[in-house]
Structures are given as C-alpha cells and as structure tokens.
Short mmCIF file of C-alpha atoms in Angstrom, two decimals:
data_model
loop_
_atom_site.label_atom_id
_atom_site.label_comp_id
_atom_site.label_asym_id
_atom_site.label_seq_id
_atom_site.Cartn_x
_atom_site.Cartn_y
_atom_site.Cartn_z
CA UNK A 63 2.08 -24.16 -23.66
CA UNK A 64 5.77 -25.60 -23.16
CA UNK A 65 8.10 -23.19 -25.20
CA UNK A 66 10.57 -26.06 -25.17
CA UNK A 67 8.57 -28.54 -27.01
CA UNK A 68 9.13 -26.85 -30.42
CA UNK A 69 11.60 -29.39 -32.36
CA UNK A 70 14.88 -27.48 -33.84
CA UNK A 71 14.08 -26.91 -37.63
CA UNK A 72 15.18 -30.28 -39.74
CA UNK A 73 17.39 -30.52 -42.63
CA UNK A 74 14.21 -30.35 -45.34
CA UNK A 75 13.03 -26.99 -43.71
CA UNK A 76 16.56 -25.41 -44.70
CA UNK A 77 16.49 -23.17 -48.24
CA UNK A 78 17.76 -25.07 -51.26
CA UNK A 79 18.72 -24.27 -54.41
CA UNK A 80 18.97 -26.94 -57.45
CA UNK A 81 21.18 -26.38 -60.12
CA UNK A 82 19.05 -25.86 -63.54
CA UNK A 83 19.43 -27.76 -66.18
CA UNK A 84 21.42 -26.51 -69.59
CA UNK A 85 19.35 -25.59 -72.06
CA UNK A 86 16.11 -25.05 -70.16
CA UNK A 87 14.12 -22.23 -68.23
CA UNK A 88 13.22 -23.04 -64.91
CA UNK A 89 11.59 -21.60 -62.25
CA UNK A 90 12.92 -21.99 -58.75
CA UNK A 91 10.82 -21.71 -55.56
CA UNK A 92 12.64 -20.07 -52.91
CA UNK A 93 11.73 -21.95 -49.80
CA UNK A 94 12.61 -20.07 -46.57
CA UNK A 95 12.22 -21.19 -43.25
CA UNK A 96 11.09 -18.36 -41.00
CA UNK A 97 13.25 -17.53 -38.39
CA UNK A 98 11.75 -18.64 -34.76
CA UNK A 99 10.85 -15.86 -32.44
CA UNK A 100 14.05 -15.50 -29.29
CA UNK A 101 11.36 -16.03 -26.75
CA UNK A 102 10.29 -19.32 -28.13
CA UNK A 103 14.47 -20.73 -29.84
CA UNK A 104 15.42 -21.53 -26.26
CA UNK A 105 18.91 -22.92 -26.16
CA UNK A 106 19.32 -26.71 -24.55
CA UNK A 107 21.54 -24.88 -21.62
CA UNK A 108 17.93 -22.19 -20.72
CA UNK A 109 15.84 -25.34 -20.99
CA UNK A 110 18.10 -27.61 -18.65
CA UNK A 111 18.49 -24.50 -16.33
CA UNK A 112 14.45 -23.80 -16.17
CA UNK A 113 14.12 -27.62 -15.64
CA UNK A 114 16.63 -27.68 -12.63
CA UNK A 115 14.96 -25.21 -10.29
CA UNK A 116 12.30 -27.28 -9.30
CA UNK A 117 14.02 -30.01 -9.00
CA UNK A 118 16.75 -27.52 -6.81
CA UNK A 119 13.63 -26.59 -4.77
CA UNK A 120 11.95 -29.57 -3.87
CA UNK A 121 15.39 -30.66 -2.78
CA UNK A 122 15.34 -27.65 -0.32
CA UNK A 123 11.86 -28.14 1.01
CA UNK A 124 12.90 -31.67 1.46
CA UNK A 125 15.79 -31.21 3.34
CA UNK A 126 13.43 -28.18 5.52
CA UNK A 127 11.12 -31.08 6.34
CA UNK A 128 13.43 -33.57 7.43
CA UNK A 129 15.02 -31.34 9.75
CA UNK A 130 11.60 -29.58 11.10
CA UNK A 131 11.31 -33.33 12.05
CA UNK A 132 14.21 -33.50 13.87
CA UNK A 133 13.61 -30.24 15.75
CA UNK A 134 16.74 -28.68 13.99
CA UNK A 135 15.51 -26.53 11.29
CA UNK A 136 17.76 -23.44 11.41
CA UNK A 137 20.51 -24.29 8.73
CA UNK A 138 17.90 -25.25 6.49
CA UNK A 139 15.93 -21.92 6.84
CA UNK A 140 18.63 -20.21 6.18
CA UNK A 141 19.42 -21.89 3.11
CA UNK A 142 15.91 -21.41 1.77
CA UNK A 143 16.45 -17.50 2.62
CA UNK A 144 19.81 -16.97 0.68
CA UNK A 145 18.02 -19.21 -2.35
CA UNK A 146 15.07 -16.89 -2.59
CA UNK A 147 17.56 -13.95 -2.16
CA UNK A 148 19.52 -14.77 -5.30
CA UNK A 149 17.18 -16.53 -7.01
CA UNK A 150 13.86 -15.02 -8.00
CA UNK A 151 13.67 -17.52 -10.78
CA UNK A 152 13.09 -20.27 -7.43
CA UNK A 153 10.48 -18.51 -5.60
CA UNK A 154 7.74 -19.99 -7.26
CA UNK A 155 9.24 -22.99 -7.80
CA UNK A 156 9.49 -22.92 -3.86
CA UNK A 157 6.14 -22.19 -2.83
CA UNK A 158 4.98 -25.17 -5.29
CA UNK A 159 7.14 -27.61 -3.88
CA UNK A 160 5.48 -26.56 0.19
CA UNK A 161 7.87 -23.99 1.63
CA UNK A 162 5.13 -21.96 2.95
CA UNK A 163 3.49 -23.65 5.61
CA UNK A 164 7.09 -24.73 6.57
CA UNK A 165 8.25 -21.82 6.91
CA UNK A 166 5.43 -20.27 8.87
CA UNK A 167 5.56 -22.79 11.05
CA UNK A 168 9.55 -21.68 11.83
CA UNK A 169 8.05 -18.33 12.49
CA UNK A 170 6.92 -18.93 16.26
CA UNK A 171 9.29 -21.73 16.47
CA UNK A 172 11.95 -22.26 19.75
CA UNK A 173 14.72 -20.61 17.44
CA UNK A 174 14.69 -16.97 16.89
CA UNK A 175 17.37 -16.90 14.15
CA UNK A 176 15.38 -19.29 11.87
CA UNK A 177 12.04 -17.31 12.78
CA UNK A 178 14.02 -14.17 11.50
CA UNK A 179 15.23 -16.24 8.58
CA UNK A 180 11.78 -17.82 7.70
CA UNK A 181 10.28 -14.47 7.60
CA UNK A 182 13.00 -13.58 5.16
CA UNK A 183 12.23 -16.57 2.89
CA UNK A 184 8.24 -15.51 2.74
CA UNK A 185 8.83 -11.53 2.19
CA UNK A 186 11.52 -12.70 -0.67
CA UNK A 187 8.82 -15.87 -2.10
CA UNK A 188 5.62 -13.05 -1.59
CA UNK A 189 7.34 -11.33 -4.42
CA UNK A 190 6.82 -14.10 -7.32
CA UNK A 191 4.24 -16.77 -5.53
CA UNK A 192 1.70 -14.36 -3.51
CA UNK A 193 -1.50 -16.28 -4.11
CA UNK A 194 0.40 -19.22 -2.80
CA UNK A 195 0.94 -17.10 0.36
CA UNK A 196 -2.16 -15.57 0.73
CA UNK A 197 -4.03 -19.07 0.48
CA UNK A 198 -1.70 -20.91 2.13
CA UNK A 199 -3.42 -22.22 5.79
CA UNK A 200 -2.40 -20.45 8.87
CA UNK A 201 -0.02 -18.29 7.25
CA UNK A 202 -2.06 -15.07 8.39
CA UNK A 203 -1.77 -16.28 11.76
CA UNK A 204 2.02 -17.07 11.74
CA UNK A 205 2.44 -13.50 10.74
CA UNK A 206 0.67 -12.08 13.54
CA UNK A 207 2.68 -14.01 16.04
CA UNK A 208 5.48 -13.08 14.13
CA UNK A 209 4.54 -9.21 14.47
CA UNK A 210 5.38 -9.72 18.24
CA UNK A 211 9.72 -10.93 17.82
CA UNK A 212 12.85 -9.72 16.46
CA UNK A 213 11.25 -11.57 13.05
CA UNK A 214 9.04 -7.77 13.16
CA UNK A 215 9.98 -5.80 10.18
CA UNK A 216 10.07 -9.07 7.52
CA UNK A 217 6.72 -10.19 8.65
CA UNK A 218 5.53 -6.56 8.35
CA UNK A 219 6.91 -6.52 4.90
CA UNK A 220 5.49 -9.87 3.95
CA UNK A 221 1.79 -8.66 5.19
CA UNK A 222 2.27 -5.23 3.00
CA UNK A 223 3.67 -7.10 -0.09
CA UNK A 224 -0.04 -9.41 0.31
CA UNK A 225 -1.97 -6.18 0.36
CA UNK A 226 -0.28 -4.95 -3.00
CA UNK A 227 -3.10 -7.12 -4.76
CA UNK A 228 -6.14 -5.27 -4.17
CA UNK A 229 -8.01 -8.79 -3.59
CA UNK A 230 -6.45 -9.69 -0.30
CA UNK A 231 -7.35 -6.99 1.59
CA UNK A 232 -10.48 -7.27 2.78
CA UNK A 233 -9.57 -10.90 3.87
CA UNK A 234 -6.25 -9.30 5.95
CA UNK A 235 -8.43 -6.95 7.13
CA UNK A 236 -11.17 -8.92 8.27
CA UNK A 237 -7.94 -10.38 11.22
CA UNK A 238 -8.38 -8.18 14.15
CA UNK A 239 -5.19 -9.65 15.94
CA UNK A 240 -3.43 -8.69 13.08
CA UNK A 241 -4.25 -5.18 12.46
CA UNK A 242 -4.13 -4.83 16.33
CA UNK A 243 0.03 -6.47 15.99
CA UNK A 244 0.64 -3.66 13.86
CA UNK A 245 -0.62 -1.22 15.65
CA UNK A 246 0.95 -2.67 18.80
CA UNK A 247 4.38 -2.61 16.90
CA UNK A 248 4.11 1.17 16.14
CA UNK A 249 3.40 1.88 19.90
CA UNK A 250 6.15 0.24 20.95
CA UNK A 251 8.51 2.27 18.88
CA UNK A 252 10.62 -0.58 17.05
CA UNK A 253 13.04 0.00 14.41
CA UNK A 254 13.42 2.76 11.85
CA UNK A 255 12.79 -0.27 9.48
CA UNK A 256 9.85 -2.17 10.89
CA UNK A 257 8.22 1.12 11.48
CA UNK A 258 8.00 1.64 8.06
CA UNK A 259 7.18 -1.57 7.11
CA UNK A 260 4.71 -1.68 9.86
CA UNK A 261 3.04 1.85 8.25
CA UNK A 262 2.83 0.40 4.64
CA UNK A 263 1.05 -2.50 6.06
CA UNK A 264 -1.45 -0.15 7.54
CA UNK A 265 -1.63 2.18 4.62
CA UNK A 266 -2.65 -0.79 2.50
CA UNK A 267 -5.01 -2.25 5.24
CA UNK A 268 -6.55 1.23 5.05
CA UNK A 269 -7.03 1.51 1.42
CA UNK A 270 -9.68 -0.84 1.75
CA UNK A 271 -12.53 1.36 3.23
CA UNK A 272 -14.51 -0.88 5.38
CA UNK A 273 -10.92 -1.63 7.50
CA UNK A 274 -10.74 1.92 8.24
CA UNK A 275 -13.33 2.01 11.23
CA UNK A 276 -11.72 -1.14 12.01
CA UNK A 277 -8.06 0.89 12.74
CA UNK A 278 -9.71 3.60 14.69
CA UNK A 279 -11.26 0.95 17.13
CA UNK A 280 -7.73 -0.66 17.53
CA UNK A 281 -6.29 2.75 18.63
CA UNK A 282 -4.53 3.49 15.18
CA UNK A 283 -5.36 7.05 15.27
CA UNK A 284 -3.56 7.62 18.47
CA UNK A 285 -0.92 5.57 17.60
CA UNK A 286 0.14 7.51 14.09
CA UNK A 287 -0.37 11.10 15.83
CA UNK A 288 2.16 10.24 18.46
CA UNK A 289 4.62 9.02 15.83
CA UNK A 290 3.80 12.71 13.87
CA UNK A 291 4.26 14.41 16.80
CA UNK A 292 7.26 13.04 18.39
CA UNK A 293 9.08 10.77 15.77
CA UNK A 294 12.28 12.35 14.27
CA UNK A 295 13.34 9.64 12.34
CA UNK A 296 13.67 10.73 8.29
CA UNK A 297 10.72 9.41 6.40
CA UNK A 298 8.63 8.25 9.29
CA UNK A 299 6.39 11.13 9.74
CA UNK A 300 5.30 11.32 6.09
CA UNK A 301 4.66 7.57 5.96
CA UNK A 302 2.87 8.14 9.49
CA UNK A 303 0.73 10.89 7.38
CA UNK A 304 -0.21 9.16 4.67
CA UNK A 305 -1.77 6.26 6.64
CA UNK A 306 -4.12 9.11 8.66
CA UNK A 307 -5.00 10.36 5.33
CA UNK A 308 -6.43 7.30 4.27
CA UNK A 309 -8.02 6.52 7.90
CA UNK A 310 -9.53 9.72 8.25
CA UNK A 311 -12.01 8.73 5.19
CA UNK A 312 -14.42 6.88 7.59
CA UNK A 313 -16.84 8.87 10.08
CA UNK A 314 -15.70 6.79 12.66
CA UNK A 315 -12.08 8.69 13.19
CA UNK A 316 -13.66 11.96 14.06
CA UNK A 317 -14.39 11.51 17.77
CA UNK A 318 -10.59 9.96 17.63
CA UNK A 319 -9.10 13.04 15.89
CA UNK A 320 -11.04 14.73 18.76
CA UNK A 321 -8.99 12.80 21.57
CA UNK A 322 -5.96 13.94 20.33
CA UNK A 323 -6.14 17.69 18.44
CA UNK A 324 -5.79 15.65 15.29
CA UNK A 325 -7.43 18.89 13.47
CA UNK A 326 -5.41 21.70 14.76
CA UNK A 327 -2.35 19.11 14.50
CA UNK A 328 -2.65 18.69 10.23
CA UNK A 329 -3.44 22.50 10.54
CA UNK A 330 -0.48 23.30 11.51
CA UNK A 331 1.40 20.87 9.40
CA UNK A 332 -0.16 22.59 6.37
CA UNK A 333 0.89 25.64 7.30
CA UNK A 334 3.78 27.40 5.24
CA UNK A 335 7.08 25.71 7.19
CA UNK A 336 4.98 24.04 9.24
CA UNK A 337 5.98 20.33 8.02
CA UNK A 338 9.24 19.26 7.43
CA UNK A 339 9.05 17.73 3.76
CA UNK A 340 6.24 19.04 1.02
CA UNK A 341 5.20 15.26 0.89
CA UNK A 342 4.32 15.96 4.62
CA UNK A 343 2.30 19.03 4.04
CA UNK A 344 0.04 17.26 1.13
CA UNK A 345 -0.56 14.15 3.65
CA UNK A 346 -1.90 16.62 5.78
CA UNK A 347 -4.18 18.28 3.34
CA UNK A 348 -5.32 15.45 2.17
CA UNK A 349 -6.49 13.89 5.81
CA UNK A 350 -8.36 17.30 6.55
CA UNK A 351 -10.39 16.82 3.25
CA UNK A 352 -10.92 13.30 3.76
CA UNK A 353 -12.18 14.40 7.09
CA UNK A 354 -14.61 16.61 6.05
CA UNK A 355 -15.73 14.49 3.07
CA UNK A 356 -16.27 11.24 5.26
CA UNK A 357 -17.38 13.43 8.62
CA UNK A 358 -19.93 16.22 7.14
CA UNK A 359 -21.28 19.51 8.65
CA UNK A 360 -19.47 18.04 12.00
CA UNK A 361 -16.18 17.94 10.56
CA UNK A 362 -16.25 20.58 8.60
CA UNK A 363 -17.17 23.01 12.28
CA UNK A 364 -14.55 20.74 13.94
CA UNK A 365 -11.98 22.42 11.13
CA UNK A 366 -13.64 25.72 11.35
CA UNK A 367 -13.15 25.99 14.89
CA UNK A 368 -9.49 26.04 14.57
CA UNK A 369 -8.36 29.76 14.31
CA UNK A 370 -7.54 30.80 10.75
CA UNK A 371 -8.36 27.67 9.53
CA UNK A 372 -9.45 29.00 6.14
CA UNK A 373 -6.57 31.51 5.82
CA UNK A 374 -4.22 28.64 6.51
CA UNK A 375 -5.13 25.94 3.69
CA UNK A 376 -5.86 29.07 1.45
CA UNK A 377 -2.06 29.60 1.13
CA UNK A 378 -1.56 26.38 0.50
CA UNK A 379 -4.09 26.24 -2.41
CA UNK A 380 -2.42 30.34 -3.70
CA UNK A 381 1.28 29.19 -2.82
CA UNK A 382 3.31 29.17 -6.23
CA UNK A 383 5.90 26.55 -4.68
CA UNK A 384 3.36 24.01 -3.56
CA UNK A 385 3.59 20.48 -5.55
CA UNK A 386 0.18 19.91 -7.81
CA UNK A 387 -1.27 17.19 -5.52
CA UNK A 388 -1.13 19.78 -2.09
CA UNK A 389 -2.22 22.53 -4.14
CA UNK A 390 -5.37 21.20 -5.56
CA UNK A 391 -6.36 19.22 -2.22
CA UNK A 392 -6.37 22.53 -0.73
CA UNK A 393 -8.64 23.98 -3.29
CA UNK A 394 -11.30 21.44 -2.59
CA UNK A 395 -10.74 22.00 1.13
CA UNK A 396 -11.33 25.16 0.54
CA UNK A 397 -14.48 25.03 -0.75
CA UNK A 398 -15.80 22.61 1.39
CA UNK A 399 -15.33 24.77 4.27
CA UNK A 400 -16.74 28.16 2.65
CA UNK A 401 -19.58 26.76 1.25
CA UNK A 402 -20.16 25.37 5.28
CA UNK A 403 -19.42 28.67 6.18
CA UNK A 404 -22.08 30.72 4.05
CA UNK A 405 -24.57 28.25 4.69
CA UNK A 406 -24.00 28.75 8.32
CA UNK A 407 -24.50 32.90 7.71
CA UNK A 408 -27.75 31.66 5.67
CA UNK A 409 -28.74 29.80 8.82
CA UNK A 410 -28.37 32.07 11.15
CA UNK A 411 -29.78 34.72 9.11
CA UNK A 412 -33.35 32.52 8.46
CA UNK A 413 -33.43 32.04 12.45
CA UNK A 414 -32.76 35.92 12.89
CA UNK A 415 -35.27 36.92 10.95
CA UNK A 416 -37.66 34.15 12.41
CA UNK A 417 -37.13 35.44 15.35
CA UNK A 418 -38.01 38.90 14.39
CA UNK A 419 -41.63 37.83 13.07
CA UNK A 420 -42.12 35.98 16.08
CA UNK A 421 -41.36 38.00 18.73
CA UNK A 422 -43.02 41.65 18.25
CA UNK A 423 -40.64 42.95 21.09
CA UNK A 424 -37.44 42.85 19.22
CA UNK A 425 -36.67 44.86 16.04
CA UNK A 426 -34.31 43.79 12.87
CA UNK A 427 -31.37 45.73 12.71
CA UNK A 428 -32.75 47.47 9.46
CA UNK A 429 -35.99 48.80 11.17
CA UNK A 430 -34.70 49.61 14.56
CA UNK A 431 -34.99 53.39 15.14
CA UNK A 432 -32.40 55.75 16.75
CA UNK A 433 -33.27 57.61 19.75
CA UNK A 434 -31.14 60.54 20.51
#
C-alpha cells in the first residue's frame, strides 16, 4: 500500500464548535479528527525525496549502459559505487532499474579499477537488494572470476553477504569453481582483508552441511591448518578456526585431519596458553567434538591417541576462567571420549575372558596360581 496516497485531512474533518443559542440547552458533539500515525503523515519534501531515487537510479544505470557500449565504463562504475556508498536508500532502487548484470559484467572486464569498483557497487547493493543478486544470471560466475584479481576481498564479501540468507547456500554451494576460488585465495595468502572475507565466505558455505564434504575435496582442510599454523595476522587464526569447526562436522574431513595432525594441532590449541585468544581455544573445542560426533569410534581413537588427550580438554571443561561456550564443549568432549574409553576396557575385557574359555592353556589372572 502507497503511504503517500492518504489525502491531508480537509477543512470538515477539523473540530468545530457552534456557538449555542440564548436561552436554550444544547448538546454539542465534539468531533475530533484523530491524529495520523508519523509513519503514514509523510511530508511533500519525504514523498518527493522517495520518488526521486528511482528516477536518480535509472539515470545511473542508464548512463552505465551507454558507456559499457562504448567500451568506457569506468567513470560510470565508480559513480554507481560512491551512490550505493552514501545512499542505502538507492540500493534497491539500483538493482530494480538493472545494475547487476552490469556490473558483473565490469567484473572480468579490460579495466581493473572499474572491476574493483563494480565489486564495490554489488557488496554495498547485496546489503538492501540480495534476492536481486542472488537471482540475477551469471552473477555467481562473475564472482568467481572475480575471486582471481585485485577485485578479491569485495567479491569475497559480496559471496558471504549472499550466504547470510540461509536459502542461498546450498545453491552457492552446489559451484565447485567457486568454493575452489576461495580456497585458492586463502592459499595464496592475499590480504589481511580478503582473507577474512574469504573465511566468512567459507564459514557460511560450511554451515550448510552437505557443502562440507564438498570443502574437504577442494583441499580446504589443508588450506585453514596452514593459515592456524603459520598466520600471525590478528583475527585470522580464530576466523581460520571457526571455519574447521564447522568442516570437521562431516566424516569426510577425518582422513584430511589425518594428512595434516589436525587432532594433535586443536589439542594443543585447547590447551591452557596454548591459543592466543579464548575465542581461539573454543574454535578448537568445538572442531574436536564435531569430529568425534560426525567421525564415530574412529575419531574418537584418532583423539585418544594423542597423549593426554583427556587430561587436556578436562581442564578446559574444570578451568574457572574459561568463557561458557569452551567450557561446556569440553564437557561433551569429555564424555564422548570416556564413554569410548570404558567401552574399549569392556571390549577388551569380553575378548580376555573369551579367550580364557577357549583356550584351556592359559589362565585368567584371578585363577592363575603362584609357584614359589
């Protein structure tokens, strides 16, 4: 419903009051106009101003078009870019009026400055218009060319601010290039910046469970461990940790935790000064229990074989100073791996005494007699 269709009150809706007449009794009906609500008494100046930004953007995307024509689209870019930076008001407005498929189309383009630019323009229009993004045709592919130049970080941005609705992501997922770009763009160590970005793409790739096998066949396992283990930069290893947390819920990342001592690695992360932040140390608590919930009785033994594995994410769970969230994914790790552990005893204690019945040569331990 148009807001500014509702007339301005007229004259006849205003209160009145008539002047009795002397002598007589009357009653007077006091007739009060209510008061309009402030969303809906828009002043002419609001409506004019909400009327203009279409028109503002079509102008822009028309002016985009002509000059994609004439193989000189950089100025125009731009100009999109610094609307949809001060404006959030013309994002949608933009994406209505066709800036999308322009703009992905400047994202492999000849000019590097309007790629950069045009990948600006779609991280800032994602924000207000992201079903216009995510349907728009051969956006997804833009963006994975994109992945690959200096346009990196905003088309990393614009791929995690698609996954923030929950509906898109098995569609991103479902684009191996893509997920393989990001990956690629971790190994090859860019910017503090599009590293990030790059890792919030992936964590919301991986919150999607079916992707997750999909990341540990591109090689993202190996990928985030090297960032954990040799990555300095503030901020990078917990965002690096919280995207193997979420991979290591699929069976398919043990044999890749495996290849690279991911176990004994978040072991010693949980350990008391082990990681650098406390966000750090719950990341890494929460991939080992993810592990062993997605792996089984194979995960669990690949944690148990790590010396003083039990000891070690028992402080965790009795530390005082530990936040909540580490605290109680300890606890549950913690079970997990002593109930393995006494149903391992109960194992070998059924074969023992198997054995012992079968074989009328050997003697339990309780029967055996001493010999001096």
């Amino acid at each position: 419903m148009n807001m500014n269709s509702y007339p301005p009150p007229s004259d006849r809706d205003r209160q009145t009051k008539q002047p009795a007449a002397k002598g007589k009794r009357t009653h007077q009906v006091s007739q009060t106009t209510p008061k309009p609500h402030p969303r809906l008494a828009r002043s002419p100046r609001a409506a004019t101003a909400m009327e203009v930004k279409p028109h503002t953007a079509r102008a822009l995307v028309g002016r985009l078009r002509a000059a994609a024509a004439a193989c000189d689209a950089a100025a125009a870019v731009a100009a999109i870019r610094l609307a949809s930076k001060d404006d959030p008001e013309i994002r949608a407005p933009l994406a209505d009026a066709g800036a999308v498929p322009l703009l992905a189309a400047q994202l492999a383009g000849p000019s590097a400055a309007a790629g950069v630019d045009a990948a600006a323009a779609l991280l800032n229009i994602s924000i207000s218009a992201r079903e216009q993004l995510a349907s728009a045709p051969g956006l997804l592919d833009a963006l994975t060319a994109a992945l690959r130049t200096d346009a990196a970080h905003h088309a990393a941005a614009t791929v995690h601010s698609l996954l923030c609705a929950e509906a898109h992501r098995a569609a991103i997922g479902a684009r191996r290039p893509l997920l393989a770009a990001l990956v690629a763009l971790l190994r090859a160590r860019p910017s503090t910046r599009a590293a990030k970005d790059a890792l919030k793409a992936l964590f919301g790739v991986a919150l999607y469970p079916p992707n997750r096998a999909t990341l540990v066949s591109l090689g993202a396992v190996q990928a985030l461990f090297a960032l954990v283990m040799t990555d300095g930069r503030h901020g990078i290893v917990e965002d690096a940790t919280a995207v193997v947390a979420q991979v290591a819920g699929c069976a398919e990342c043990l044999e890749a935790f495996r290849w690279v001592s991911g176990v004994r690695i978040l072991l010693d992360l949980v350990e008391p000064g082990g990681a650098e932040t406390e966000r750090v140390r719950e990341n890494a608590a929460a991939a080992l229990l993810n592990l062993v919930v997605a792996g089984g009785e194979p995960a669990v033994a690949e944690v148990l074989a790590v010396g003083g594995a039990e000891e070690t994410v028992r402080e965790l769970a009795e530390d005082s100073a530990a936040s909540p969230r580490g605290k109680a994914k300890a606890e549950a790790l913690l079970r997990a791996l002593e109930g393995a552990a006494r149903r391992r005893e109960h194992r070998l204690a059924d074969f023992l005494n198997g054995l012992v019945q079968s074989d009328p040569y050997i003697s339990s331990p309780a029967s055996a007699s001493t010999h001096g």
